[in-house]
Every structure is written in C-alpha cells, then in structure tokens.
Tab-separated table of C-alpha atoms in Angstrom:
chain	number	residue	atom	x	y	z
P	1	UNK	CA	-3.688	-23.002	-11.758
P	2	UNK	CA	-1.072	-20.391	-12.038
P	3	UNK	CA	-0.593	-17.425	-9.644
P	4	UNK	CA	-3.866	-14.523	-10.700
P	5	UNK	CA	-2.554	-11.624	-9.109
P	6	UNK	CA	-4.768	-8.793	-8.054
P	7	UNK	CA	-3.133	-5.574	-7.171
P	8	UNK	CA	-4.909	-3.470	-4.416
P	9	UNK	CA	-3.675	0.258	-4.247
P	10	UNK	CA	-5.043	3.546	-3.300
P	11	UNK	CA	-4.140	6.853	-2.058
P	12	UNK	CA	-3.113	7.899	1.532
P	13	UNK	CA	-6.110	7.481	4.183
P	14	UNK	CA	-8.070	5.746	1.190
P	15	UNK	CA	-9.295	3.009	3.232
P	16	UNK	CA	-7.071	0.341	1.598
P	17	UNK	CA	-5.949	-1.020	4.896
P	18	UNK	CA	-9.558	-1.746	6.088
P	19	UNK	CA	-10.222	-3.707	2.782
P	20	UNK	CA	-7.010	-5.525	3.238
P	21	UNK	CA	-7.973	-6.337	6.694
P	22	UNK	CA	-11.529	-7.556	5.598
P	23	UNK	CA	-10.047	-9.735	2.956
P	24	UNK	CA	-7.605	-11.259	5.328
P	25	UNK	CA	-10.355	-12.124	7.976
P	26	UNK	CA	-12.202	-13.938	5.120
P	27	UNK	CA	-9.436	-16.402	4.382
P	28	UNK	CA	-8.066	-14.316	1.400
P	29	UNK	CA	-4.312	-14.801	0.809
P	30	UNK	CA	-3.190	-11.110	0.712
P	31	UNK	CA	0.575	-10.160	0.597
P	32	UNK	CA	0.532	-6.815	2.361
P	33	UNK	CA	3.496	-4.600	1.288
P	34	UNK	CA	2.941	-2.268	4.328
P	35	UNK	CA	3.159	-5.196	6.855
P	36	UNK	CA	6.400	-6.311	5.082
P	37	UNK	CA	7.769	-2.772	5.444
P	38	UNK	CA	6.997	-2.496	9.105
P	39	UNK	CA	8.463	-5.809	9.699
P	40	UNK	CA	11.650	-4.358	8.036
P	41	UNK	CA	11.847	-1.533	10.284
P	42	UNK	CA	10.712	-3.233	13.345
P	43	UNK	CA	13.304	-3.503	16.321
P	44	UNK	CA	16.243	-5.621	14.862
P	45	UNK	CA	15.045	-5.256	11.267
P	46	UNK	CA	17.101	-5.844	8.328
P	47	UNK	CA	16.410	-2.182	7.113
P	48	UNK	CA	17.486	-0.354	10.480
P	49	UNK	CA	21.353	-0.341	9.760
P	50	UNK	CA	20.910	1.631	6.368
P	51	UNK	CA	18.725	4.181	7.753
P	52	UNK	CA	20.830	4.699	10.980
P	53	UNK	CA	23.537	5.188	8.606
P	54	UNK	CA	21.844	7.723	6.210
P	55	UNK	CA	19.946	9.623	9.076
P	56	UNK	CA	21.646	8.976	12.431
P	57	UNK	CA	20.291	9.108	15.774
P	58	UNK	CA	17.801	11.470	15.186
P	59	UNK	CA	15.416	9.060	13.779
P	60	UNK	CA	15.871	6.626	16.465
P	61	UNK	CA	14.699	6.310	20.025
P	62	UNK	CA	17.514	3.799	21.284
P	63	UNK	CA	17.159	0.880	19.221
P	64	UNK	CA	13.599	1.601	18.009
P	65	UNK	CA	12.993	3.546	15.096
P	66	UNK	CA	11.135	7.027	15.557
P	67	UNK	CA	8.461	6.463	12.780
P	68	UNK	CA	7.166	10.122	13.181
P	69	UNK	CA	10.523	11.683	12.951
P	70	UNK	CA	11.429	9.672	9.939
P	71	UNK	CA	8.007	10.713	8.402
P	72	UNK	CA	8.616	14.546	9.196
P	73	UNK	CA	11.919	14.222	7.120
P	74	UNK	CA	10.714	12.285	4.306
P	75	UNK	CA	7.420	13.655	3.427
P	76	UNK	CA	8.860	17.519	3.348
P	77	UNK	CA	11.665	16.195	1.259
P	78	UNK	CA	11.200	14.180	-1.979
P	79	UNK	CA	15.006	13.485	-2.223
P	80	UNK	CA	14.968	11.815	1.357
P	81	UNK	CA	11.959	9.805	0.287
P	82	UNK	CA	13.731	8.617	-2.521
P	83	UNK	CA	16.432	7.651	-0.800
P	84	UNK	CA	14.422	5.838	2.016
P	85	UNK	CA	12.393	4.287	-0.983
P	86	UNK	CA	15.819	3.300	-2.278
P	87	UNK	CA	16.689	1.214	0.933
P	88	UNK	CA	13.220	-0.377	1.682
P	89	UNK	CA	11.615	-1.005	-1.725
P	90	UNK	CA	14.445	-3.842	-2.587
P	91	UNK	CA	13.918	-5.615	0.464
P	92	UNK	CA	9.946	-5.418	0.107
P	93	UNK	CA	10.213	-6.734	-3.698
P	94	UNK	CA	12.272	-9.661	-2.196
P	95	UNK	CA	10.038	-10.558	0.305
P	96	UNK	CA	6.781	-10.365	-1.816
P	97	UNK	CA	8.669	-12.689	-4.449
P	98	UNK	CA	9.083	-15.028	-1.691
P	99	UNK	CA	5.444	-15.039	-0.657
P	100	UNK	CA	4.245	-15.233	-3.948
P	101	UNK	CA	6.224	-18.671	-4.689
P	102	UNK	CA	4.460	-19.883	-1.632
P	103	UNK	CA	1.194	-19.072	-3.226
P	104	UNK	CA	-0.882	-20.814	-5.844
P	105	UNK	CA	-4.011	-19.575	-7.373
P	106	UNK	CA	-5.393	-16.159	-6.986
P	107	UNK	CA	-3.892	-13.588	-4.660
P	108	UNK	CA	-4.220	-10.084	-3.557
P	109	UNK	CA	-1.156	-8.029	-3.664
P	110	UNK	CA	-1.806	-5.052	-1.375
P	111	UNK	CA	0.775	-2.368	-2.329
P	112	UNK	CA	0.259	1.542	-1.717
P	113	UNK	CA	2.831	2.479	-4.539
P	114	UNK	CA	1.906	-0.034	-6.922
P	115	UNK	CA	1.743	2.594	-10.144
P	116	UNK	CA	4.589	4.485	-8.764
P	117	UNK	CA	6.998	1.331	-8.446
P	118	UNK	CA	5.811	-0.085	-11.692
P	119	UNK	CA	4.173	-3.267	-9.771
P	120	UNK	CA	0.968	-2.691	-11.831
P	121	UNK	CA	2.734	-4.733	-14.691
P	122	UNK	CA	2.631	-7.770	-12.158
P	123	UNK	CA	-1.176	-7.682	-11.955
P	124	UNK	CA	-3.922	-9.369	-14.023
P	125	UNK	CA	-6.401	-6.845	-12.583
P	126	UNK	CA	-6.299	-3.835	-10.190
P	127	UNK	CA	-8.473	-2.522	-7.439
P	128	UNK	CA	-8.166	1.028	-6.142
P	129	UNK	CA	-9.658	2.062	-2.606
P	130	UNK	CA	-10.907	5.651	-3.205
P	131	UNK	CA	-11.945	8.342	-0.948
P	132	UNK	CA	-12.172	12.033	-2.049
P	133	UNK	CA	-9.368	14.417	-1.292
P	134	UNK	CA	-11.519	16.251	1.465
P	135	UNK	CA	-11.994	12.943	3.177
P	136	UNK	CA	-8.524	11.814	3.019
P	137	UNK	CA	-7.393	15.226	4.417
P	138	UNK	CA	-9.997	14.700	7.308
P	139	UNK	CA	-8.587	10.906	8.180
P	140	UNK	CA	-4.901	11.906	7.713
P	141	UNK	CA	-5.553	14.830	10.328
P	142	UNK	CA	-7.174	12.670	12.749
P	143	UNK	CA	-4.896	9.986	12.606
P	144	UNK	CA	-1.630	11.899	12.761
P	145	UNK	CA	-2.709	15.027	14.698
P	146	UNK	CA	-1.023	17.125	12.200
P	147	UNK	CA	-1.979	20.320	10.182
P	148	UNK	CA	-3.811	20.506	7.107
P	149	UNK	CA	-0.702	21.680	5.346
P	150	UNK	CA	1.114	18.575	6.328
P	151	UNK	CA	-1.669	16.198	5.329
P	152	UNK	CA	-1.631	17.784	2.097
P	153	UNK	CA	1.926	17.352	1.532
P	154	UNK	CA	1.539	13.649	2.563
P	155	UNK	CA	-1.188	13.116	0.014
P	156	UNK	CA	0.412	14.832	-2.654
P	157	UNK	CA	3.628	12.844	-2.311
P	158	UNK	CA	1.948	9.963	-3.768
P	159	UNK	CA	0.253	9.805	-7.283
P	160	UNK	CA	-2.960	11.320	-7.145
P	161	UNK	CA	-5.813	9.059	-6.207
P	162	UNK	CA	-8.070	9.943	-9.185
P	163	UNK	CA	-5.185	8.909	-11.296
P	164	UNK	CA	-4.820	5.626	-9.724
P	165	UNK	CA	-8.695	5.452	-9.950
P	166	UNK	CA	-8.641	6.015	-13.649
P	167	UNK	CA	-5.874	3.275	-14.246
P	168	UNK	CA	-7.706	0.643	-11.987
P	169	UNK	CA	-10.051	-2.192	-13.176
P	170	UNK	CA	-12.054	-1.566	-10.464
P	171	UNK	CA	-12.716	0.967	-7.722
P	172	UNK	CA	-13.935	0.458	-4.084
P	173	UNK	CA	-15.260	3.752	-2.773
P	174	UNK	CA	-14.855	4.057	1.008
P	175	UNK	CA	-16.919	6.728	2.283
P	176	UNK	CA	-19.742	4.369	3.720
P	177	UNK	CA	-18.913	2.140	6.598
P	178	UNK	CA	-15.993	0.078	6.761
P	179	UNK	CA	-18.236	-3.206	6.765
P	180	UNK	CA	-19.830	-1.836	3.616
P	181	UNK	CA	-16.145	-1.432	2.036
P	182	UNK	CA	-15.183	-4.685	3.207
P	183	UNK	CA	-18.393	-6.559	1.507
P	184	UNK	CA	-17.539	-4.468	-1.661
P	185	UNK	CA	-13.990	-6.105	-1.928
P	186	UNK	CA	-15.179	-9.506	-0.795
P	187	UNK	CA	-17.690	-9.354	-3.690
P	188	UNK	CA	-14.958	-8.373	-6.077
P	189	UNK	CA	-12.800	-11.114	-4.857
P	190	UNK	CA	-15.494	-13.935	-5.446
P	191	UNK	CA	-15.881	-12.577	-9.133
P	192	UNK	CA	-11.757	-12.381	-9.805
P	193	UNK	CA	-11.906	-16.257	-8.316
P	194	UNK	CA	-14.297	-16.807	-11.305
P	195	UNK	CA	-12.354	-14.858	-13.759
P	196	UNK	CA	-9.095	-16.626	-12.910
P	197	UNK	CA	-11.065	-20.032	-13.229
P	198	UNK	CA	-12.103	-18.839	-16.887
P	199	UNK	CA	-8.715	-17.536	-18.009
P	200	UNK	CA	-6.835	-20.747	-16.534
P	201	UNK	CA	-4.905	-18.496	-14.360
P	202	UNK	CA	-2.304	-15.713	-14.864
P	203	UNK	CA	-1.252	-14.390	-18.400
P	204	UNK	CA	1.526	-12.509	-16.831
P	205	UNK	CA	4.875	-13.540	-15.568
P	206	UNK	CA	6.385	-11.895	-12.408
C-alpha cells in the first residue's frame, strides 16, 4: 500500500502535542515537525550557525540556543519570524521527506503550520486539534508565564484556529481531559486505516 498521509494540525495550545503523544504511545507512526525542529536547534544542531549569524549572541547562552529570547524576537516581528522560517523550514521538510520514504501505509504528519506552508496538499485527510481562543490564551499564559497581550500575539501569529477547523476533514476538540482527546484521535486513526485500505492507499504524491 502506498502512503496514506494524515495531516495533524491546530493552533497554539490547542492540544495537538498531547494528541500526537497519545498516537505515538499506541504505536501509530507519527512524523513530528516540532520534534524535528527542536532537534535542528538543539546543541550542535544544523540550524544554529544560520541563527547565530542572523541574530548573534543575544539569542544564545554559550553554545545553547536561548529559545525564550528568540521567541520574544520572532513573535513580536513578522519579518523576523519569516527569516527564522526561511532557515528552519527547508531543513524540516528535508527530514520529513526522509522519514516518509522510510514509512509505508498510513502515517500521521504532525505539522503546526500545515496550511501556512502549503503542506495540506501532501495529505489525504486532515485533522485539526481545536480549543476556543479563551482556552488557548489561558494555556499559553500558564506554560509560558507571559502577559495576556503576549499570549494573543503568539496566537495571532498563526492562521486562526477557526479557519484551520473549517478546512480540516475532522476536528478533535480538546477542552475535555487529555485522555478523552487521545481516545478521540485513536478512534479517528482506526477509521483512517480502514479508509486507506478501501482506497488502496494515497491518491496524492508528495
């Protein structure tokens, strides 16, 4: 069977990462763009030289990237965000392609900016993790210890989650418990495996 690609996306603090972890724990093949990005910017990562050249030592603590300092820059300046994306995205895409080549059958591709970077065209179906903006703000502030205005700025740096929800084939509302969200995702996965078998695999070409 050729690859049947399920795109998993959602807004900031919409519970997508919890869904991804639940799928992985159940043995579902998940290609996680955030994980790839973190690896690229970990100590010695291939993205660090270009980041250092662009923003200098103010976003580093020695050899380690100061993620908070970099986030403060890119979430307050759309041009800086685009510059960072220009460094990170090609490396992420290359690694996703490599992992896709190693996977046969249905696979979940977890990409926060799925629509923004046009990767929805890679997918046979798309799932959106969803939480209302009020809940997004609460979660962002809790995990980042930031102001209400900063939380809104980060949320608004992406496509509105309502638009992602509208475009997606399936929505997973994450206002319940993490366990409930995980079970909903696993149920969708089981249905997707059946759909993939019925169609003989993907009709799209990455």
